[in-house]
Coordinates of C-alpha atoms in Angstrom, one line a residue:
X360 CA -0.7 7.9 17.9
X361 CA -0.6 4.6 19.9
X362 CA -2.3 4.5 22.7
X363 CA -2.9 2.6 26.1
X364 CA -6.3 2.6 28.0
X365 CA -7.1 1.4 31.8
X366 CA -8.6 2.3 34.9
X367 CA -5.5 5.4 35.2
X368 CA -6.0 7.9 38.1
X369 CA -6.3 11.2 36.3
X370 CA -4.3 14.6 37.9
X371 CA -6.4 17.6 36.1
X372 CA -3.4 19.2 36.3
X373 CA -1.0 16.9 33.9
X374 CA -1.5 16.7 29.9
X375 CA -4.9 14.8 29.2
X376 CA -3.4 12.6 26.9
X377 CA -0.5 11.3 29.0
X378 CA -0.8 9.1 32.6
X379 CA 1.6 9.8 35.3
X380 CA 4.2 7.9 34.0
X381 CA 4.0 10.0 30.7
X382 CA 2.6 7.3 28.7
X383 CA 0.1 8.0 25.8
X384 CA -3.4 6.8 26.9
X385 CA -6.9 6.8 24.9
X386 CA -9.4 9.7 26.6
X387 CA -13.1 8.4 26.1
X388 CA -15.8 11.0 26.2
X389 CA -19.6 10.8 26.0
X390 CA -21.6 14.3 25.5
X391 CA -23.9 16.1 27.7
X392 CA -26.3 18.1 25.5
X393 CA -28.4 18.5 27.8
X394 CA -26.1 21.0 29.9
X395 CA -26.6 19.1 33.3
X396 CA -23.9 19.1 35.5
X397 CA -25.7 15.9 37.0
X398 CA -25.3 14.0 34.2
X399 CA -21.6 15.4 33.9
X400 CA -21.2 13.7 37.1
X401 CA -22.8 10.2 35.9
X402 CA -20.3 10.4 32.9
X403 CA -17.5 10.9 36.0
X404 CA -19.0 7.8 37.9
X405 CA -19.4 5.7 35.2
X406 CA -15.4 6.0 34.5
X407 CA -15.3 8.3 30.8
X408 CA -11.8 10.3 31.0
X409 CA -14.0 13.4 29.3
X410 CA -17.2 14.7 29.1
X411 CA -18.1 16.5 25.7
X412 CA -19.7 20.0 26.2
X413 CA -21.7 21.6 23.0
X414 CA -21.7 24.4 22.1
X415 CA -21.7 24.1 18.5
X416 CA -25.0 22.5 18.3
X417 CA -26.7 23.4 21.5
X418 CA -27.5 26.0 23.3
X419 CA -24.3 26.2 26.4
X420 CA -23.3 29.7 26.7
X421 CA -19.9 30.5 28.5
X422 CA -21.8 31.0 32.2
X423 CA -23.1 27.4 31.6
X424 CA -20.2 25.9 30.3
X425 CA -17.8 26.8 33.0
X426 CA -20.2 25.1 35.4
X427 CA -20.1 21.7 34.0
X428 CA -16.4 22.4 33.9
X429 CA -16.2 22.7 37.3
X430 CA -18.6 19.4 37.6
X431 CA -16.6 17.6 35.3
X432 CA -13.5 18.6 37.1
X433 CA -15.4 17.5 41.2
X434 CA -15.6 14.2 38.9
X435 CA -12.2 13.7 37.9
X436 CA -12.8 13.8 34.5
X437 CA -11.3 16.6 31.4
X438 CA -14.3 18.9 30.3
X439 CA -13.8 19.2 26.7
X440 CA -15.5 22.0 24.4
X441 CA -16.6 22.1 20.5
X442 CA -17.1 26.0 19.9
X443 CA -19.5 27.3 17.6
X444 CA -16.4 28.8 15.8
X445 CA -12.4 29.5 16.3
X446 CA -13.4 33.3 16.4
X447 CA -11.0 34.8 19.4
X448 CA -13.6 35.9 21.6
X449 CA -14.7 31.8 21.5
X450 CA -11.3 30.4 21.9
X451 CA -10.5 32.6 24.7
X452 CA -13.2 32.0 26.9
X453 CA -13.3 28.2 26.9
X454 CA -9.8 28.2 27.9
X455 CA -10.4 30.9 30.7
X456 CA -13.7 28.7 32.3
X457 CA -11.0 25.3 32.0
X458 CA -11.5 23.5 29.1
X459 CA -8.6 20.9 28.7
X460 CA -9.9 20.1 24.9
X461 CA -11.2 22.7 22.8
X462 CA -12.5 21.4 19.4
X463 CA -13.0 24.1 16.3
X464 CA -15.9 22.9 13.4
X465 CA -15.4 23.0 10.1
X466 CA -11.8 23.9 9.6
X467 CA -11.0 23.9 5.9
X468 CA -7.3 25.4 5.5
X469 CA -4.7 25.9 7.5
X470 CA -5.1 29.9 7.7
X471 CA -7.6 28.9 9.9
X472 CA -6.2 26.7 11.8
X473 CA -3.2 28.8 12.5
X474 CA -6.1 32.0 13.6
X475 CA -6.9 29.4 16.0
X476 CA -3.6 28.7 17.4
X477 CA -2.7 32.7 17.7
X478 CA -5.6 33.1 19.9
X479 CA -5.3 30.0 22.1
X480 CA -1.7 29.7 22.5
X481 CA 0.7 31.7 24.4
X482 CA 3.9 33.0 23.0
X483 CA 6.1 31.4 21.4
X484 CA 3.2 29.5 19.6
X485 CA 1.0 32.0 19.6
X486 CA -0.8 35.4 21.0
X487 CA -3.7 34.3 23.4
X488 CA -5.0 37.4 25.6
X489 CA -2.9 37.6 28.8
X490 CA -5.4 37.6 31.9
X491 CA -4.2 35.0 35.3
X492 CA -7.3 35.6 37.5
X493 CA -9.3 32.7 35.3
X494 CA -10.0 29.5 36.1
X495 CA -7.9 28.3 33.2
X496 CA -5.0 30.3 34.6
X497 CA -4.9 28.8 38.1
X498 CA -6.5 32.2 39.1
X499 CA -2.9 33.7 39.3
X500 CA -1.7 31.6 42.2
X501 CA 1.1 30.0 40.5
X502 CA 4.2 30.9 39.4
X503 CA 4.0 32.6 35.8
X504 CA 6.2 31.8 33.8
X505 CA 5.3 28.0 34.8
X506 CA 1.5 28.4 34.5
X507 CA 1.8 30.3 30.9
X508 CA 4.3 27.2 29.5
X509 CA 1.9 25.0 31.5
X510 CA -1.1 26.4 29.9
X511 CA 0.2 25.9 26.5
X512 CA 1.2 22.2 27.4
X513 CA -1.5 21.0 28.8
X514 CA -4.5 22.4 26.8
X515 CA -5.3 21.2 23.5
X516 CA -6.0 22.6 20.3
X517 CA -8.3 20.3 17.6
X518 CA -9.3 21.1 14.0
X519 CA -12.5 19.2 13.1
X520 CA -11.9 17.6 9.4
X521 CA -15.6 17.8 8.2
X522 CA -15.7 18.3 4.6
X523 CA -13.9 17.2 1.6
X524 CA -12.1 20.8 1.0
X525 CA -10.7 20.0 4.8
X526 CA -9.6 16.9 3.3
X527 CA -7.6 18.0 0.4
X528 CA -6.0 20.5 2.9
X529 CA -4.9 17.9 5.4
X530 CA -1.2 17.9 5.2
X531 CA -0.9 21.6 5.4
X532 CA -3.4 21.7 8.0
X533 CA -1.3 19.3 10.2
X534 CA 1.8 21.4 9.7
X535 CA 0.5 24.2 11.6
X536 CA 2.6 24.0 14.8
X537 CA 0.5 24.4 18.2
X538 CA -2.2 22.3 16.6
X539 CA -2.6 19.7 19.0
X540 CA -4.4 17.1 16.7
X541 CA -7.4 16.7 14.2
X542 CA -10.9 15.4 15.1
X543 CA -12.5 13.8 12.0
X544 CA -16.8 14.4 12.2
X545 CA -17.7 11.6 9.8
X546 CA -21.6 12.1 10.0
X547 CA -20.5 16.2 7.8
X548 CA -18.6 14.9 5.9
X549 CA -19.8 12.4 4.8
X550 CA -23.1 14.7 3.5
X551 CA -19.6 16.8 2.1
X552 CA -18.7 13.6 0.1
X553 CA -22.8 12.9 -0.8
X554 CA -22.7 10.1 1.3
X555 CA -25.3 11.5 3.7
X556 CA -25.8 8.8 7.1
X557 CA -23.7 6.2 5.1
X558 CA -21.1 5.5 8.0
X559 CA -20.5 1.9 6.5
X560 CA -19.6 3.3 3.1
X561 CA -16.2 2.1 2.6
X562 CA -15.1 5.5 0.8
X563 CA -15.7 7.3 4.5
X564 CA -14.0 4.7 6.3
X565 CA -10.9 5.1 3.8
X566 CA -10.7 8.8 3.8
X567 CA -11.2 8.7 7.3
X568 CA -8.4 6.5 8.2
X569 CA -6.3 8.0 5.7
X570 CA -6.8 11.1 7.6
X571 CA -5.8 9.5 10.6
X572 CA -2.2 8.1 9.3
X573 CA -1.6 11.3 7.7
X574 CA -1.8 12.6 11.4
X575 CA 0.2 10.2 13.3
X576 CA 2.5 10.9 10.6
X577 CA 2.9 14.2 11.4
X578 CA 3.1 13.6 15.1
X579 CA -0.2 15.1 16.1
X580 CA -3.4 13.6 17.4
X581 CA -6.6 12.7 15.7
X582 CA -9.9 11.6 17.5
X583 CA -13.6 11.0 16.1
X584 CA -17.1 10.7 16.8
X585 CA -19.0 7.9 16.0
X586 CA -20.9 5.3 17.4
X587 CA -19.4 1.6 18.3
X588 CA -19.4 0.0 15.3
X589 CA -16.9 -0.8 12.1
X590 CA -15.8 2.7 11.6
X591 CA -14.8 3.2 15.6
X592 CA -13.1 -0.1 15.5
X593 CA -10.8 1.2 12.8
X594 CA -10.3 3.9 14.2
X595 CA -9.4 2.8 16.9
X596 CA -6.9 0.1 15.6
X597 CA -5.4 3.2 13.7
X598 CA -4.3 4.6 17.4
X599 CA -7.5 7.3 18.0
X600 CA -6.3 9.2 21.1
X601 CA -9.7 11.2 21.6
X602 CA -13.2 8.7 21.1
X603 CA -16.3 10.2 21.5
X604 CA -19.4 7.6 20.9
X605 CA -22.1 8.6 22.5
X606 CA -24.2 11.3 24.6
X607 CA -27.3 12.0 26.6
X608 CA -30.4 12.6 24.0
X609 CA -29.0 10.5 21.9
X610 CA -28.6 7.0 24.5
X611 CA -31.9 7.5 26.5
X612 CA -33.5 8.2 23.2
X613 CA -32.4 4.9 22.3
X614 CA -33.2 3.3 26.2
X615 CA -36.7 4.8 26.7
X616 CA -38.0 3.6 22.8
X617 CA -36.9 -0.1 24.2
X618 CA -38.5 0.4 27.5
X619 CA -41.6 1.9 25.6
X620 CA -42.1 -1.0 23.1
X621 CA -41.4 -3.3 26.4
X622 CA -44.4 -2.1 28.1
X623 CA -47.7 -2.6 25.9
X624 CA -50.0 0.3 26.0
X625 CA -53.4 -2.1 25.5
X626 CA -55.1 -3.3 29.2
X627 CA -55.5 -6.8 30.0

């Protein structure tokens, strides 16, 4: 979808992907694999809209989760969650500690992505467990019937498009109403399409930007994950709402080998 981006005073409590006036805007995210909420903070200061939490590949549980949450919240910044799964129990509980963004791996059909919309939507989209004294829910301190639309409204519901079965699904994957948006992870598939750590390979960019128009298409959102480089910039010219390009291990992995090979081990 086409987006704006800018320095825009964020109100936790409005749609992530709209500013105040109700214009679409680009949310940027880093991820914090590490599970600190210090460095949850640093992503705040430094002026990301998101921070990414992981739970897919890492080791956050729920306990840990809901504190960076609440860090990434003191910040002023969306907490956003990829689940090890869309399994209900999963789903549930990332909305109920505040995640804004939840993110589902390795959605292949649209049965799927419809199991994850019963669980994390409230009727009329869906049947998500009814409980208001949750984080997610305001704690109950609200108005109902306003804080169960709003929860629908303003959380958001992503299908990651990892492999080339997910591919040949998209258009009925996209059809699923509640389904905020895809969220294409080009480093899976492109081991899916044998192109293992090829992210130039003009094949991935292709299917990947397909992907994309497919979505804004069908009125729904896409973001991706990838470093700055060719395959962001299309992406990016293609209207990604939701950019993720970076994270913790990953960037002072990359810092402290420069400072290393900066400071020569040998005396004299």
């Amino acid at each position: 979808m086409p987006v704006q981006t800018g320095a825009i005073p964020i109100d936790t409590k409005d749609d992530v992907f709209l500013d105040p006036t109700g214009a679409p805007r680009r949310i940027r995210a880093v991820t914090v694999n590490s599970a600190s909420p210090l460095l949850v903070s640093l992503v705040a200061q430094v002026g990301f809209e998101a921070v990414w939490i992981e739970s897919e590949h890492g080791p956050v549980g729920f306990e840990r989760a809901e504190t960076l949450c609440l860090a990434a919240e003191a910040g002023g910044i969306f907490p956003l969650i990829r689940l090890p799964d869309g399994e209900r129990h999963h789903v549930l509980r990332a909305l109920e500690i505040g995640a804004r963004i939840i993110l589902v791996p390795m959605v292949d059909d649209a049965d799927y992505a419809r199991r994850i919309v019963d669980v994390g939507k409230y009727p009329p989209l869906g049947h998500r467990g009814f409980n208001t004294r949750t984080r997610g829910m305001e704690f109950g301190m609200v108005d109902l019937q306003d804080n169960l639309a709003r929860a629908n409204n303003r959380t958001h519901l992503f299908a990651q498009i990892e492999t080339t079965t997910a591919v040949a699904n998209i258009d009925e994957i996209l059809a699923v109403d509640g389904l905020s948006g895809i969220f294409v992870g080009p480093g899976d598939l492109a081991v899916s399409m044998g192109k293992a750590g090829q992210m130039a390979d003009p094949e991935l960019r292709e299917t990947v930007l397909s992907c994309m128009a497919k979505a804004n298409a069908a009125g729904k959102r896409t973001g991706i994950f990838t470093l700055p480089g060719p395959l962001l910039s299309a992406a990016m010219d293609a209207g990604c709402d939701l950019v993720v390009c970076g994270g913790d291990v990953m960037d002072l992995g990359t810092a402290w080998s420069k400072l290393l090979g900066e400071i020569p081990a040998e005396l004299g």
